[in-house]
Coordinates of C-alpha atoms in Angstrom, one line a residue:
Chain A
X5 CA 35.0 -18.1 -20.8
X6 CA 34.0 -21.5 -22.2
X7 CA 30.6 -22.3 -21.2
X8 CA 28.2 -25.4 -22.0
X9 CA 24.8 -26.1 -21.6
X10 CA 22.6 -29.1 -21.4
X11 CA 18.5 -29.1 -21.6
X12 CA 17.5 -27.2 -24.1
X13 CA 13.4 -26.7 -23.5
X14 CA 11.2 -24.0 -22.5
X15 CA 13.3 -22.9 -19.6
X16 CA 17.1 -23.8 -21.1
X17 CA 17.1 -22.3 -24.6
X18 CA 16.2 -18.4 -23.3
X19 CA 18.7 -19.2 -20.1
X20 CA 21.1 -20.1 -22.8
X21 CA 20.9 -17.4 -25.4
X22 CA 21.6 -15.0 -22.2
X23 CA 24.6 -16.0 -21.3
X24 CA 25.6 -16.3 -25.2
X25 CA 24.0 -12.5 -25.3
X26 CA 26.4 -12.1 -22.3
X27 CA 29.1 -12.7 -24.5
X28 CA 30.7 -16.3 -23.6
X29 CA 31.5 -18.9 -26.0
X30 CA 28.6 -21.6 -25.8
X31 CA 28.9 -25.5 -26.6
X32 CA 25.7 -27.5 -26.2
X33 CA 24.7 -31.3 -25.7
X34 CA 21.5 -32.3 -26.9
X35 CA 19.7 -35.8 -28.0
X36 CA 17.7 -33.9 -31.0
X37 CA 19.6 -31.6 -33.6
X38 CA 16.2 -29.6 -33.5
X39 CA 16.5 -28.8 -29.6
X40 CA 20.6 -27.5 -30.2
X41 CA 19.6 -25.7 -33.4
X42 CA 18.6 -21.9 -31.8
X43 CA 21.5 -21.9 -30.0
X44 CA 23.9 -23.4 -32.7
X45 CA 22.1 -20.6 -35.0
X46 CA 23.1 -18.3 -32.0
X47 CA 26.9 -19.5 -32.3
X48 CA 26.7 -22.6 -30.5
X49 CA 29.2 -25.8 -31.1
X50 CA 26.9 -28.8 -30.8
X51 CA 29.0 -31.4 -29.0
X52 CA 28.6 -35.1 -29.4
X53 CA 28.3 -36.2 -25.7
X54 CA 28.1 -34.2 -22.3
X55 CA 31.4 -36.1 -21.9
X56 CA 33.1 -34.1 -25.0
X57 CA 31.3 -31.2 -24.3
X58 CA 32.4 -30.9 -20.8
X59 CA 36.2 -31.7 -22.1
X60 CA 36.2 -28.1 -23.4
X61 CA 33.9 -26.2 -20.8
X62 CA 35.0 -24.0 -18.2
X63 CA 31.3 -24.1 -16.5
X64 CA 28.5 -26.7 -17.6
X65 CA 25.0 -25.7 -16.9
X66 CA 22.2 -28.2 -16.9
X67 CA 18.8 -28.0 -17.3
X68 CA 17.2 -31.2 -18.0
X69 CA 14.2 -32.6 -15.9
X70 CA 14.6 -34.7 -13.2
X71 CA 16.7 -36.5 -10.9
X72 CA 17.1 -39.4 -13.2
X73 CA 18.2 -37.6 -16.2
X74 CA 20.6 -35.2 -14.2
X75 CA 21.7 -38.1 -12.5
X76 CA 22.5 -40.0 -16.5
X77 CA 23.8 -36.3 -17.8
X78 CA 26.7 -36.3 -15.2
X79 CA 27.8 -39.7 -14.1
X80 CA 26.3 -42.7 -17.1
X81 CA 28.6 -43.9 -19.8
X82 CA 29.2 -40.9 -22.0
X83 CA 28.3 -38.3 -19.0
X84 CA 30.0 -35.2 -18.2
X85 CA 32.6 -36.6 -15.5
X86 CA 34.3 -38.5 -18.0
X87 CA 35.6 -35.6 -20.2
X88 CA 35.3 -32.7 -16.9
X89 CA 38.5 -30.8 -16.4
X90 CA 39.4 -30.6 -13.3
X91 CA 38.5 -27.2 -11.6
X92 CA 35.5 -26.7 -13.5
X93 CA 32.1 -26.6 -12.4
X94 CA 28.8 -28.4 -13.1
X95 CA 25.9 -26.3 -12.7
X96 CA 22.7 -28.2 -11.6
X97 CA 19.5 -25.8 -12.5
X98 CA 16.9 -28.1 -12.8
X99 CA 14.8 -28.8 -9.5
X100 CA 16.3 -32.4 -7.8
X101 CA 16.4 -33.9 -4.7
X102 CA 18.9 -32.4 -2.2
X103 CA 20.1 -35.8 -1.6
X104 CA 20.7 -36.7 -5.4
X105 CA 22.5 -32.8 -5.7
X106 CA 24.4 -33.9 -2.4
X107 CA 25.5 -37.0 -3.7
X108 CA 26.3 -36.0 -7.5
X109 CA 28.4 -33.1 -6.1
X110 CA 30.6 -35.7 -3.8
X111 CA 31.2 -37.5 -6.9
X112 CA 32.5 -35.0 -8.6
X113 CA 34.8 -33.4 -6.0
X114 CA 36.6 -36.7 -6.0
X115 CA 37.4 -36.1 -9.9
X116 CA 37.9 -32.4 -9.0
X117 CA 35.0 -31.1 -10.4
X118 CA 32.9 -28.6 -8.0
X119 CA 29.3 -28.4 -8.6
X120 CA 26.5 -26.1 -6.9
X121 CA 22.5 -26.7 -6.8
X122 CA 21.3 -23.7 -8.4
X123 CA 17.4 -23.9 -9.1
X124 CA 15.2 -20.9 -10.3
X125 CA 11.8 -20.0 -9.5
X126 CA 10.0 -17.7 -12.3
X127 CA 9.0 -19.8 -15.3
X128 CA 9.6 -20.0 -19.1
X129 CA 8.8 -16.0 -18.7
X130 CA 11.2 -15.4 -16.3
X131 CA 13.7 -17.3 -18.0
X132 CA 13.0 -15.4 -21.6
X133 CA 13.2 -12.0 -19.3
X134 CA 16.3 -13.1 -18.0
X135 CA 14.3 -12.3 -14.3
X136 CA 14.5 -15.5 -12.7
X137 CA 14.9 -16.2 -9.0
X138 CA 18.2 -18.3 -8.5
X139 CA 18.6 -20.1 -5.5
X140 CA 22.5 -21.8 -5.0
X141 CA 23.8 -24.4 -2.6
X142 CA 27.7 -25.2 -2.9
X143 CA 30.8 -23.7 -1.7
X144 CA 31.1 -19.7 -1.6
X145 CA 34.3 -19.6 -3.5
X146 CA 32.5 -21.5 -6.6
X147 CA 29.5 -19.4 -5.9
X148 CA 31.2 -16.3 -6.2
X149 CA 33.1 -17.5 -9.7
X150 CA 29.6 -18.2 -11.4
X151 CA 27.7 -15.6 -9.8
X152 CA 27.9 -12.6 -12.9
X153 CA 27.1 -16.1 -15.4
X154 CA 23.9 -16.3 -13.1
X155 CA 23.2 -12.3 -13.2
X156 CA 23.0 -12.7 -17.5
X157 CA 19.8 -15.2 -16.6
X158 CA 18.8 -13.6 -13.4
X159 CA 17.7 -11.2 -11.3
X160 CA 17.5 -12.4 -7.6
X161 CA 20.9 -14.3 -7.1
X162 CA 21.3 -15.8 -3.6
X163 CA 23.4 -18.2 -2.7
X164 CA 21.6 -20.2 0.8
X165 CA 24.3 -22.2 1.8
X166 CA 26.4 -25.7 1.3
X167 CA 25.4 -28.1 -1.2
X168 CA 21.9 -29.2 -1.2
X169 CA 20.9 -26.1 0.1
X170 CA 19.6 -24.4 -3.2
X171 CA 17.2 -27.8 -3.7
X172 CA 16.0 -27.4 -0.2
X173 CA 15.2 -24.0 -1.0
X174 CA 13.9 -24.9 -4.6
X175 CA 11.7 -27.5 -2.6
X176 CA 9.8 -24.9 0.3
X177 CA 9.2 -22.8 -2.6
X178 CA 6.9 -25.4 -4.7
X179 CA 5.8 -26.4 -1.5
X180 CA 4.6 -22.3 -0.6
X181 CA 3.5 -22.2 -4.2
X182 CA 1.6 -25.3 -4.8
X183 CA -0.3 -24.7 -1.3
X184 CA -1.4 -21.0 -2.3
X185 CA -2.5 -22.5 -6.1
X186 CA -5.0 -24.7 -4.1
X187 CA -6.2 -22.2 -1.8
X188 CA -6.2 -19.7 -5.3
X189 CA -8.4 -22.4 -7.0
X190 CA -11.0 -23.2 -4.3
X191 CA -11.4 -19.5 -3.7
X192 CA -12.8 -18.9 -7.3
X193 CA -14.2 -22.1 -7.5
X194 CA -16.3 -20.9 -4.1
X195 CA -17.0 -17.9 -6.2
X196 CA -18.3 -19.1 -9.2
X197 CA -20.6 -21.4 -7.3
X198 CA -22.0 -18.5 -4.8
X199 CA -22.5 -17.0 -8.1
X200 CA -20.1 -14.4 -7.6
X201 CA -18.0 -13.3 -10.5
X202 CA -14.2 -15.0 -10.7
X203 CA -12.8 -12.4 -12.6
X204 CA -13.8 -9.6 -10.5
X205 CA -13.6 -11.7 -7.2
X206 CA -9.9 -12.1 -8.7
X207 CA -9.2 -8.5 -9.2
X208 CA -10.5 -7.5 -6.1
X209 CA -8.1 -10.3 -4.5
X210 CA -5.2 -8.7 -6.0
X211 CA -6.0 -5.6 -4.2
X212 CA -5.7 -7.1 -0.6
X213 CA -3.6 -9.3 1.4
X214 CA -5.0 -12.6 -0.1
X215 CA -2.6 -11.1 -3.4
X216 CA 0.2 -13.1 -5.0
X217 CA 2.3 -13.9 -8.2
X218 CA 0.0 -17.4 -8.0
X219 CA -3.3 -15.3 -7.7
X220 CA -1.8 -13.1 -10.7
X221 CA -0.2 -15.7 -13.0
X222 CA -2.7 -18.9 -11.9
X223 CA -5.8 -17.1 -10.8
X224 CA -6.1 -15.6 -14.1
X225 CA -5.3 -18.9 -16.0
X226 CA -8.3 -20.3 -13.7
X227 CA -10.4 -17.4 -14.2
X228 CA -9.5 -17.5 -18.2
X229 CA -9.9 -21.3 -18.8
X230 CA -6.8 -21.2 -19.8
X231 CA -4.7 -24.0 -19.3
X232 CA -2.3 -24.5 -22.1
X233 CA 0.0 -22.3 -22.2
X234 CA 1.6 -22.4 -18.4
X235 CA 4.4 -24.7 -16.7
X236 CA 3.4 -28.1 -17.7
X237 CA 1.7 -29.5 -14.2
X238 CA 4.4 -32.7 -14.5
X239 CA 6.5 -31.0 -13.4
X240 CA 5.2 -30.1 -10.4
X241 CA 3.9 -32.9 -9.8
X242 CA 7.7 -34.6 -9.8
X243 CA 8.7 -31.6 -7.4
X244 CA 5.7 -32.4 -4.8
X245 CA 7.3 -35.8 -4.9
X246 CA 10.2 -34.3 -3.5
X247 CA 9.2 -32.2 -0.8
X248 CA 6.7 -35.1 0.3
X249 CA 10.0 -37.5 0.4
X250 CA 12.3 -35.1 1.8
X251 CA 8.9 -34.9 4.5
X252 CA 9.0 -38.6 5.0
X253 CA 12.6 -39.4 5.3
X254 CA 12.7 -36.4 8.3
X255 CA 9.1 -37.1 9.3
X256 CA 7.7 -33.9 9.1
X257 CA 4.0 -33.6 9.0
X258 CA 3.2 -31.9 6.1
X259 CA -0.7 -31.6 5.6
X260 CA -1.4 -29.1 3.2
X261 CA 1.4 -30.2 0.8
X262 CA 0.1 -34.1 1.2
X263 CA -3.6 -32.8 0.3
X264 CA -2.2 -31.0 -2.9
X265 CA -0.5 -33.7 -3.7
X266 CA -3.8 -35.7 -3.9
X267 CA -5.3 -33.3 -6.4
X268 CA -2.4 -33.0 -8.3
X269 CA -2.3 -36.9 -8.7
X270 CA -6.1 -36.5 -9.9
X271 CA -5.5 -34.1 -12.4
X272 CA -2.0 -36.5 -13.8
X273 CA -4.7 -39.5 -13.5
X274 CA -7.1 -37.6 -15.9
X275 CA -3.8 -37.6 -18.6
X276 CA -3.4 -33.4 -18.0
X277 CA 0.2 -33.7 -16.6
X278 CA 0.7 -31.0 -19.8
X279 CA -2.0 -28.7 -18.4
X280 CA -0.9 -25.9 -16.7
X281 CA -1.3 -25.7 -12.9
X282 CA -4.3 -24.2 -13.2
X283 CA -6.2 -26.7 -13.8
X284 CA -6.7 -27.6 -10.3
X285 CA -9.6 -25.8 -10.2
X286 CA -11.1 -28.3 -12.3
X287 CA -10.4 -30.7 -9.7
X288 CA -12.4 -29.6 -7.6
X289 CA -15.0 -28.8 -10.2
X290 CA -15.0 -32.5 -11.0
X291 CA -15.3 -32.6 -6.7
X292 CA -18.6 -31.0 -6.7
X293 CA -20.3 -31.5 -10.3
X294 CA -23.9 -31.1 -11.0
X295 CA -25.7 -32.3 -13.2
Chain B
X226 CA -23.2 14.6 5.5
X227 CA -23.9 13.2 9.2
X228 CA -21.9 9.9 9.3
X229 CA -22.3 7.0 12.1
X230 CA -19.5 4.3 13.5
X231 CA -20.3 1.7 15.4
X232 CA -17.4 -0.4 16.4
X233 CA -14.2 1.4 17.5
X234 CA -12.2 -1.5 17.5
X235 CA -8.4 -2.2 16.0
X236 CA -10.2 -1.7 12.3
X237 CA -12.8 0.9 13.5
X238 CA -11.4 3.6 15.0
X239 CA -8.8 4.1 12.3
X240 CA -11.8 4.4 9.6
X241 CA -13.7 6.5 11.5
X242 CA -10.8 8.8 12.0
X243 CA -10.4 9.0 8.5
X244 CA -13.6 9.8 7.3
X245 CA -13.8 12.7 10.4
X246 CA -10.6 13.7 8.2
X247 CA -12.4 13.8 5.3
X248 CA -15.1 16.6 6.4
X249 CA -18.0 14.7 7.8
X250 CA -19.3 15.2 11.1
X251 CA -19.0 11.9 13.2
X252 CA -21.5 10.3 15.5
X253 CA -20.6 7.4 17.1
X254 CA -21.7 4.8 19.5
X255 CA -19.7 2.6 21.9
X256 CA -20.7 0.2 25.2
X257 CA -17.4 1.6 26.7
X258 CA -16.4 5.5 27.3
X259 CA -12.8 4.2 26.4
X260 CA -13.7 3.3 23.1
X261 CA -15.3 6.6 21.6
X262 CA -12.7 8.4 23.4
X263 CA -10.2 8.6 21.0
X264 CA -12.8 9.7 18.1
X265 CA -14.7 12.2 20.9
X266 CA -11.2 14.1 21.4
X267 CA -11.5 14.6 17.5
X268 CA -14.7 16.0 17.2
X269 CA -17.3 13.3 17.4
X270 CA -20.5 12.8 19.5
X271 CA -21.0 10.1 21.3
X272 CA -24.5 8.7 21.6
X273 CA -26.7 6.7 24.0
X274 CA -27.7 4.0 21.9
X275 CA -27.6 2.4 18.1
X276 CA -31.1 3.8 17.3
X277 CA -30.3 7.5 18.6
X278 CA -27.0 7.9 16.7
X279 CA -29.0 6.4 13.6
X280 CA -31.2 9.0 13.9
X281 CA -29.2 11.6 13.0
X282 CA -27.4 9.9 10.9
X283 CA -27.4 9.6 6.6
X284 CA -24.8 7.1 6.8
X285 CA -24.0 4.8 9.3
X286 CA -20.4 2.3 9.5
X287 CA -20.3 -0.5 11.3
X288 CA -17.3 -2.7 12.2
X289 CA -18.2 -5.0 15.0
X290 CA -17.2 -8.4 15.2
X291 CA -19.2 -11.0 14.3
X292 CA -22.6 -12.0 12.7
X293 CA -24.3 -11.8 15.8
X294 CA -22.7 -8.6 17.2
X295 CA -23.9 -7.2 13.7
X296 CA -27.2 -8.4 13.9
X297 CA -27.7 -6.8 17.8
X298 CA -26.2 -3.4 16.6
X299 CA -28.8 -3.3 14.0
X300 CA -32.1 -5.4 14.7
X301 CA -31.6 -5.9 18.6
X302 CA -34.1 -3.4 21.2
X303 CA -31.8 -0.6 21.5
X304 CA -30.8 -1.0 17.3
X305 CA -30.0 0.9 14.6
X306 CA -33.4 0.2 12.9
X307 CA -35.4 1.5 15.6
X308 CA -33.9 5.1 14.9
X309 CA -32.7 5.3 11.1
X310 CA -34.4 7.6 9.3
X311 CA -36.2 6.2 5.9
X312 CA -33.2 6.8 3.4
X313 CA -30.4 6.3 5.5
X314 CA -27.6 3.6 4.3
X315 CA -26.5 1.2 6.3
X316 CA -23.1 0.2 6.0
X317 CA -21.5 -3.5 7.2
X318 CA -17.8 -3.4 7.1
X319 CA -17.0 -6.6 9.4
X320 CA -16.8 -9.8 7.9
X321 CA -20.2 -11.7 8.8
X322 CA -22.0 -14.6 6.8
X323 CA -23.5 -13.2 3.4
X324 CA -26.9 -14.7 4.9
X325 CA -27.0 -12.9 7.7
X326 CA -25.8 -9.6 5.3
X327 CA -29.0 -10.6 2.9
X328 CA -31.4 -11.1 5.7
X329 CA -30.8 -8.0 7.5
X330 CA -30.6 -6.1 4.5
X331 CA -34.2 -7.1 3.4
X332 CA -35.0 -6.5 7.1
X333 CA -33.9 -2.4 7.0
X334 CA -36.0 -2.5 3.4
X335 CA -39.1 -2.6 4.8
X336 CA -38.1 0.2 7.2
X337 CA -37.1 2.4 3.8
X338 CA -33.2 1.7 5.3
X339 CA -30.6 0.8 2.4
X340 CA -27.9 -1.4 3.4
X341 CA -24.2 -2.5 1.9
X342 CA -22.5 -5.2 2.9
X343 CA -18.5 -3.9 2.2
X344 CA -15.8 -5.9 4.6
X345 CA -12.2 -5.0 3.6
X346 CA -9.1 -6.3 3.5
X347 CA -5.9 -5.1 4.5
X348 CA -6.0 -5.5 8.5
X349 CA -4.9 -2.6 10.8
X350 CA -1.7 -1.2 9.0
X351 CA -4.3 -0.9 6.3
X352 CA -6.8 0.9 8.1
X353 CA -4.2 3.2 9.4
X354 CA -3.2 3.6 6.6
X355 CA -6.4 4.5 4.2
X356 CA -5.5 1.9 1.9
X357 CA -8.1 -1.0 2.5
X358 CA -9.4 -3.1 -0.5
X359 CA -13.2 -2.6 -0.1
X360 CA -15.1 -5.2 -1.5
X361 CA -19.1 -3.6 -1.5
X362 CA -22.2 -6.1 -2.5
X363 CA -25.6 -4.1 -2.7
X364 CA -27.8 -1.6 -5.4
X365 CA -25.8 0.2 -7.4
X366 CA -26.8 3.5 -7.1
X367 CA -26.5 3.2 -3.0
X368 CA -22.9 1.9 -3.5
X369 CA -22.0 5.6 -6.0
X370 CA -23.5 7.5 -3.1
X371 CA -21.3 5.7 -0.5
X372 CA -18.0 5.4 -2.7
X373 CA -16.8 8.8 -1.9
X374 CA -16.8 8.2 1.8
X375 CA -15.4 4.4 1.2
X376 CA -12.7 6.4 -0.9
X377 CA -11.6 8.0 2.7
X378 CA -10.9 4.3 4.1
X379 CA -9.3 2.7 1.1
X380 CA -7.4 2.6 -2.4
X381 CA -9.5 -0.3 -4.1
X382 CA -13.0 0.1 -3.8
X383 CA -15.2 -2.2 -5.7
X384 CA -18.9 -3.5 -6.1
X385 CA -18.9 -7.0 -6.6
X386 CA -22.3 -7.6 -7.1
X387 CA -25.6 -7.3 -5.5
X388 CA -26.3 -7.9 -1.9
X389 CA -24.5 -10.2 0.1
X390 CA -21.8 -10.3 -3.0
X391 CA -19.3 -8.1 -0.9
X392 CA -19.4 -10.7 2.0
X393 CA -18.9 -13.7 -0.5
X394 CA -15.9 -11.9 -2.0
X395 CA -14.5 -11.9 1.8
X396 CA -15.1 -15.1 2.0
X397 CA -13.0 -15.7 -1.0
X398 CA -10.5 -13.9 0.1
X399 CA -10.1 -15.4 3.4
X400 CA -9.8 -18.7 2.3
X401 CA -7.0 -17.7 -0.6
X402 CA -5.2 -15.9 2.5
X403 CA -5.8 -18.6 5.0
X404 CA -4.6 -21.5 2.3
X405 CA -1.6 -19.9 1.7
X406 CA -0.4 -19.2 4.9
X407 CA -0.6 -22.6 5.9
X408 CA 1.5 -23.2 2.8
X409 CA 3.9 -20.6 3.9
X410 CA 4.2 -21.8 7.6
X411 CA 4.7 -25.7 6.0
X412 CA 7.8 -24.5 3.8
X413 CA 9.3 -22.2 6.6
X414 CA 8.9 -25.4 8.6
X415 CA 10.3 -27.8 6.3
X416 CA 13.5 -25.1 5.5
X417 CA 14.2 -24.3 9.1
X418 CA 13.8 -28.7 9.8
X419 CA 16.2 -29.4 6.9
X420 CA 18.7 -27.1 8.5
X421 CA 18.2 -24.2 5.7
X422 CA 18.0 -20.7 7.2
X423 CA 14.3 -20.0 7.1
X424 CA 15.0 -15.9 7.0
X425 CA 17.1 -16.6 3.9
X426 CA 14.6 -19.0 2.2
X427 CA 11.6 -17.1 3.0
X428 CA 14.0 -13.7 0.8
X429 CA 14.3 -15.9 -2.0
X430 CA 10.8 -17.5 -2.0
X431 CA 9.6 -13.2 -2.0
X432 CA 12.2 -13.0 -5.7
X433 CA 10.1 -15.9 -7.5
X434 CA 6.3 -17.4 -8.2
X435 CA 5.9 -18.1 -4.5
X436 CA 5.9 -14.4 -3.6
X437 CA 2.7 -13.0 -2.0
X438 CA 1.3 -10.7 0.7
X439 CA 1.2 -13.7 3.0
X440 CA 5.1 -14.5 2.3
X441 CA 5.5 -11.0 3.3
X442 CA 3.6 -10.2 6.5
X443 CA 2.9 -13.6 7.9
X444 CA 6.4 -15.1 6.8
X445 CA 8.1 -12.7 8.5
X446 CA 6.4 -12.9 11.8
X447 CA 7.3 -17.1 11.1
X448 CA 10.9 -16.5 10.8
X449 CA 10.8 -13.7 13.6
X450 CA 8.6 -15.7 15.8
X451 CA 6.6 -12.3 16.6
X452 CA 3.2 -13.8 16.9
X453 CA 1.8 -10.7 19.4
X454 CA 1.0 -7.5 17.2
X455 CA -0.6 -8.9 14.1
X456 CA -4.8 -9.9 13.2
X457 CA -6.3 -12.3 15.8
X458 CA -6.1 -15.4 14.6
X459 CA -9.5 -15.7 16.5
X460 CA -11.1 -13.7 13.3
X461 CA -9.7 -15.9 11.1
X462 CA -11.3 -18.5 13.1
X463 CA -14.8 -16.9 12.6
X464 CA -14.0 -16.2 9.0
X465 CA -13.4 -19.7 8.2
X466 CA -16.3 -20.5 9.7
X467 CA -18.3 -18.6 7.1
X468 CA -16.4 -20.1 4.1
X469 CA -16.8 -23.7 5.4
X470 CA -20.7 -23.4 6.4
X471 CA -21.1 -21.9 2.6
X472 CA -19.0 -24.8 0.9
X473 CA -21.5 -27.1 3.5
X474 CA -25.0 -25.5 2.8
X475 CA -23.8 -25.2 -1.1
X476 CA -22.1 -28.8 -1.2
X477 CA -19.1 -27.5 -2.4
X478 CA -15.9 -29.7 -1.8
X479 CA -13.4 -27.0 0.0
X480 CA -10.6 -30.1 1.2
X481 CA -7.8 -27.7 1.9
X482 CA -9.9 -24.7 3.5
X483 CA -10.9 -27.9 5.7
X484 CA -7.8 -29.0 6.3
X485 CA -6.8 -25.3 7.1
X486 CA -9.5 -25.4 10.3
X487 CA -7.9 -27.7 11.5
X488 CA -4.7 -26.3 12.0
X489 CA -6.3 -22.9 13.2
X490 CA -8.8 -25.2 15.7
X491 CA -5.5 -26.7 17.0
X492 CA -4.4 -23.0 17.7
X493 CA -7.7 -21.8 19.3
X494 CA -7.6 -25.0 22.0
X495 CA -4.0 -24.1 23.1
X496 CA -5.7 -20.6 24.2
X497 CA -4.0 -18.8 21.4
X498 CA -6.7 -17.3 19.6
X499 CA -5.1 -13.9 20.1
X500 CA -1.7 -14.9 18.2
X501 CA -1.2 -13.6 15.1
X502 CA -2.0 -16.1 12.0
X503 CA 2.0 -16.8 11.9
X504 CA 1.6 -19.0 15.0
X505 CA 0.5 -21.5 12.6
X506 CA 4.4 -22.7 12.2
X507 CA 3.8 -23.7 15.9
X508 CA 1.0 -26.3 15.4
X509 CA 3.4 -27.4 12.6
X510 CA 6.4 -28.1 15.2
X511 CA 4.0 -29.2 17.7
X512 CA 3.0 -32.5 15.3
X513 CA 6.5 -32.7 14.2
X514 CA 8.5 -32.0 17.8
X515 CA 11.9 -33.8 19.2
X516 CA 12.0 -33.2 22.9

């Protein structure tokens, strides 16, 4: 099978090398020779444009940031739908809006391309462990083609229904997530100010009903001071955006995720969009300084 | 060892019955026959008042319900402190304000009375169960004699710190727990509004980052709409109490533990205070509802 990929960061390159370690033929788009190199190393073809690379790709995976850039991959000058065979399928990882997945998929369906949404929850670790949570929106018949190209990067494959639906999904999870980090970070920070003991507070935490994967992976980054080596906190500040507008257009009260929002724009106001997530506890630290 | 319990409830009984398993002759103490029934029929005594079970007690449990049901048990004409025998522990399993826990426990010094403060976590199924986190604030050397007997009631058992320390860890934990429920009920909400299938989006959420306890237990009962055999949401009520009138007497900035109360206040005043926490989807629904 002829595969390409486009978006090579911290979350592409390890998806990438998986499904070359999963034995398909890889072709790659990037901007910079430096971001293609591991996987041209790994026996990559480095194409010229998504359009060229798309001309000889059975499946195309993407992986870049945002709407915007998905959005420029697929359908601007050089983009993929100008060299797509028909029958092939784009594969939209990166968290978008439902409408923009929605409306890129319609586009492609009249060039007879099919397309599913297909984010992942789990993290430049879960993407190196190949354990990531993979949540797909399109047709079943297209689901059901890429769905052992998913298992090489994946371990919970689901596919939650018609196009958009993997973004919506994609969506309530950063919404569930980002929620629990605030409640995570004004826990310890109530700690630490009681004069209680984060780190123990933490573990103790972990043993009850109050535990999570944010308490684990986030907690400890709080607990640690350690806020450089996460999920940069941009990026979940672009996905907040979307659940808040995908709130607004359906008016759907949303408290908690407006709140977060709020500290999540303080923290991207202070310059730390490159901080991990953790680093809402200094938020509120910054809330209630002494001194 | 002669061991006490007073407060039979949902939590209580289940303990008591467990250290009674364990080899320890049980006294208890109950304002209803119906209540000490269960723990009479396996082998306890049932006495008259607080202060006559505390004086045959080394050890006495209590899991009452509030602050001032605590403070009645123990310092009220009929309480514990008018009976203990100099020595004794005292041991405060409910979740009450770590002021009142420090206060009383300086109270039952002066009588020669120890005193823990060690809420759990872990609910009902938990205390079934004997696998409770126990989170214990107090002297060290009165938590080693007590661990043994906590060891009957649950599977993490740890001292946090000195007095009141056990109740500020609860605290802690509530608000982690509380904040991310309302984070779980606002993506269930969103999924089900956008027309994704809430069942299927809350299994995927459990494969990634946004997995937790809360996702788990409280999710379900969202997407089942079972809101009758859980934890009163009325305790969580009293709970956040405690962790809002610390952040207020401390001056610590707690905005979405705030914004939490708000959602659980909206609960209590439709008469619901003995829903399970998942009911707070409803309040969602309510502020977002299409006739």
């Amino acid at each position: 099978m002829n595969l390409g990929f486009i978006g090579l960061g911290a979350m592409g390159r390890p998806m990438a090398l998986h499904l070359i370690k999963g034995g398909h033929r890889m072709g790659v788009w990037a901007r910079r020779a430096e971001s293609a190199a591991p996987l041209v190393a790994a026996g990559a073809t480095r194409h010229d444009t998504p359009a060229a690379l798309a001309a000889v790709s059975d499946f195309v995976f993407t992986m870049v940031t945002a709407s915007n850039d998905f959005e420029q991959v697929i359908l601007g000058e050089q983009g993929l739908i100008h060299g797509a065979k028909p029958g092939s399928v784009v594969v939209d990882m990166e968290t978008i809006s439902p409408a923009v997945a929605r409306a890129v998929a319609q586009q492609l369906a009249t060039s007879g391309i099919d397309m599913l949404d297909a984010p992942v929850s789990g993290g430049p670790m879960g993407a190196e462990q190949a354990t990531l949570s993979i949540m797909a929106g399109g047709k079943v018949e297209v689901f059901e083609r890429v769905k052992p190209l998913f298992e090489c990067m994946g371990k919970t494959v689901t596919r939650v229904g018609d196009s958009g639906a993997g973004q919506i999904t994609k969506a309530c999870n950063q919404l569930a997530l980002l929620v629990a980090a605030q409640g995570v970070a004004e826990a310890l920070h109530l700690a630490g100010r009681l004069g209680a003991d984060p780190a123990k507070v933490r573990e103790v935490m972990m043993g009850g009903v109050a535990a999570s994967r944010v308490m684990e992976l986030f907690g400890k980054r709080m607990v640690e001071r350690q806020f450089d080596n996460g999920i940069d906190t941009r990026l979940y500040h672009k996905d907040l955006g979307i659940v808040l507008d995908l709130a607004h257009e359906a008016c759907i009260a949303m408290p908690a995720g407006a709140l977060v929002m709020q500290q999540v724009n303080a923290l991207m106001g202070q310059g730390r969009g490159r901080d991990d997530l953790g680093a809402l506890i200094t938020v509120l630290e910054g809330m209630s300084a002494r001194d």
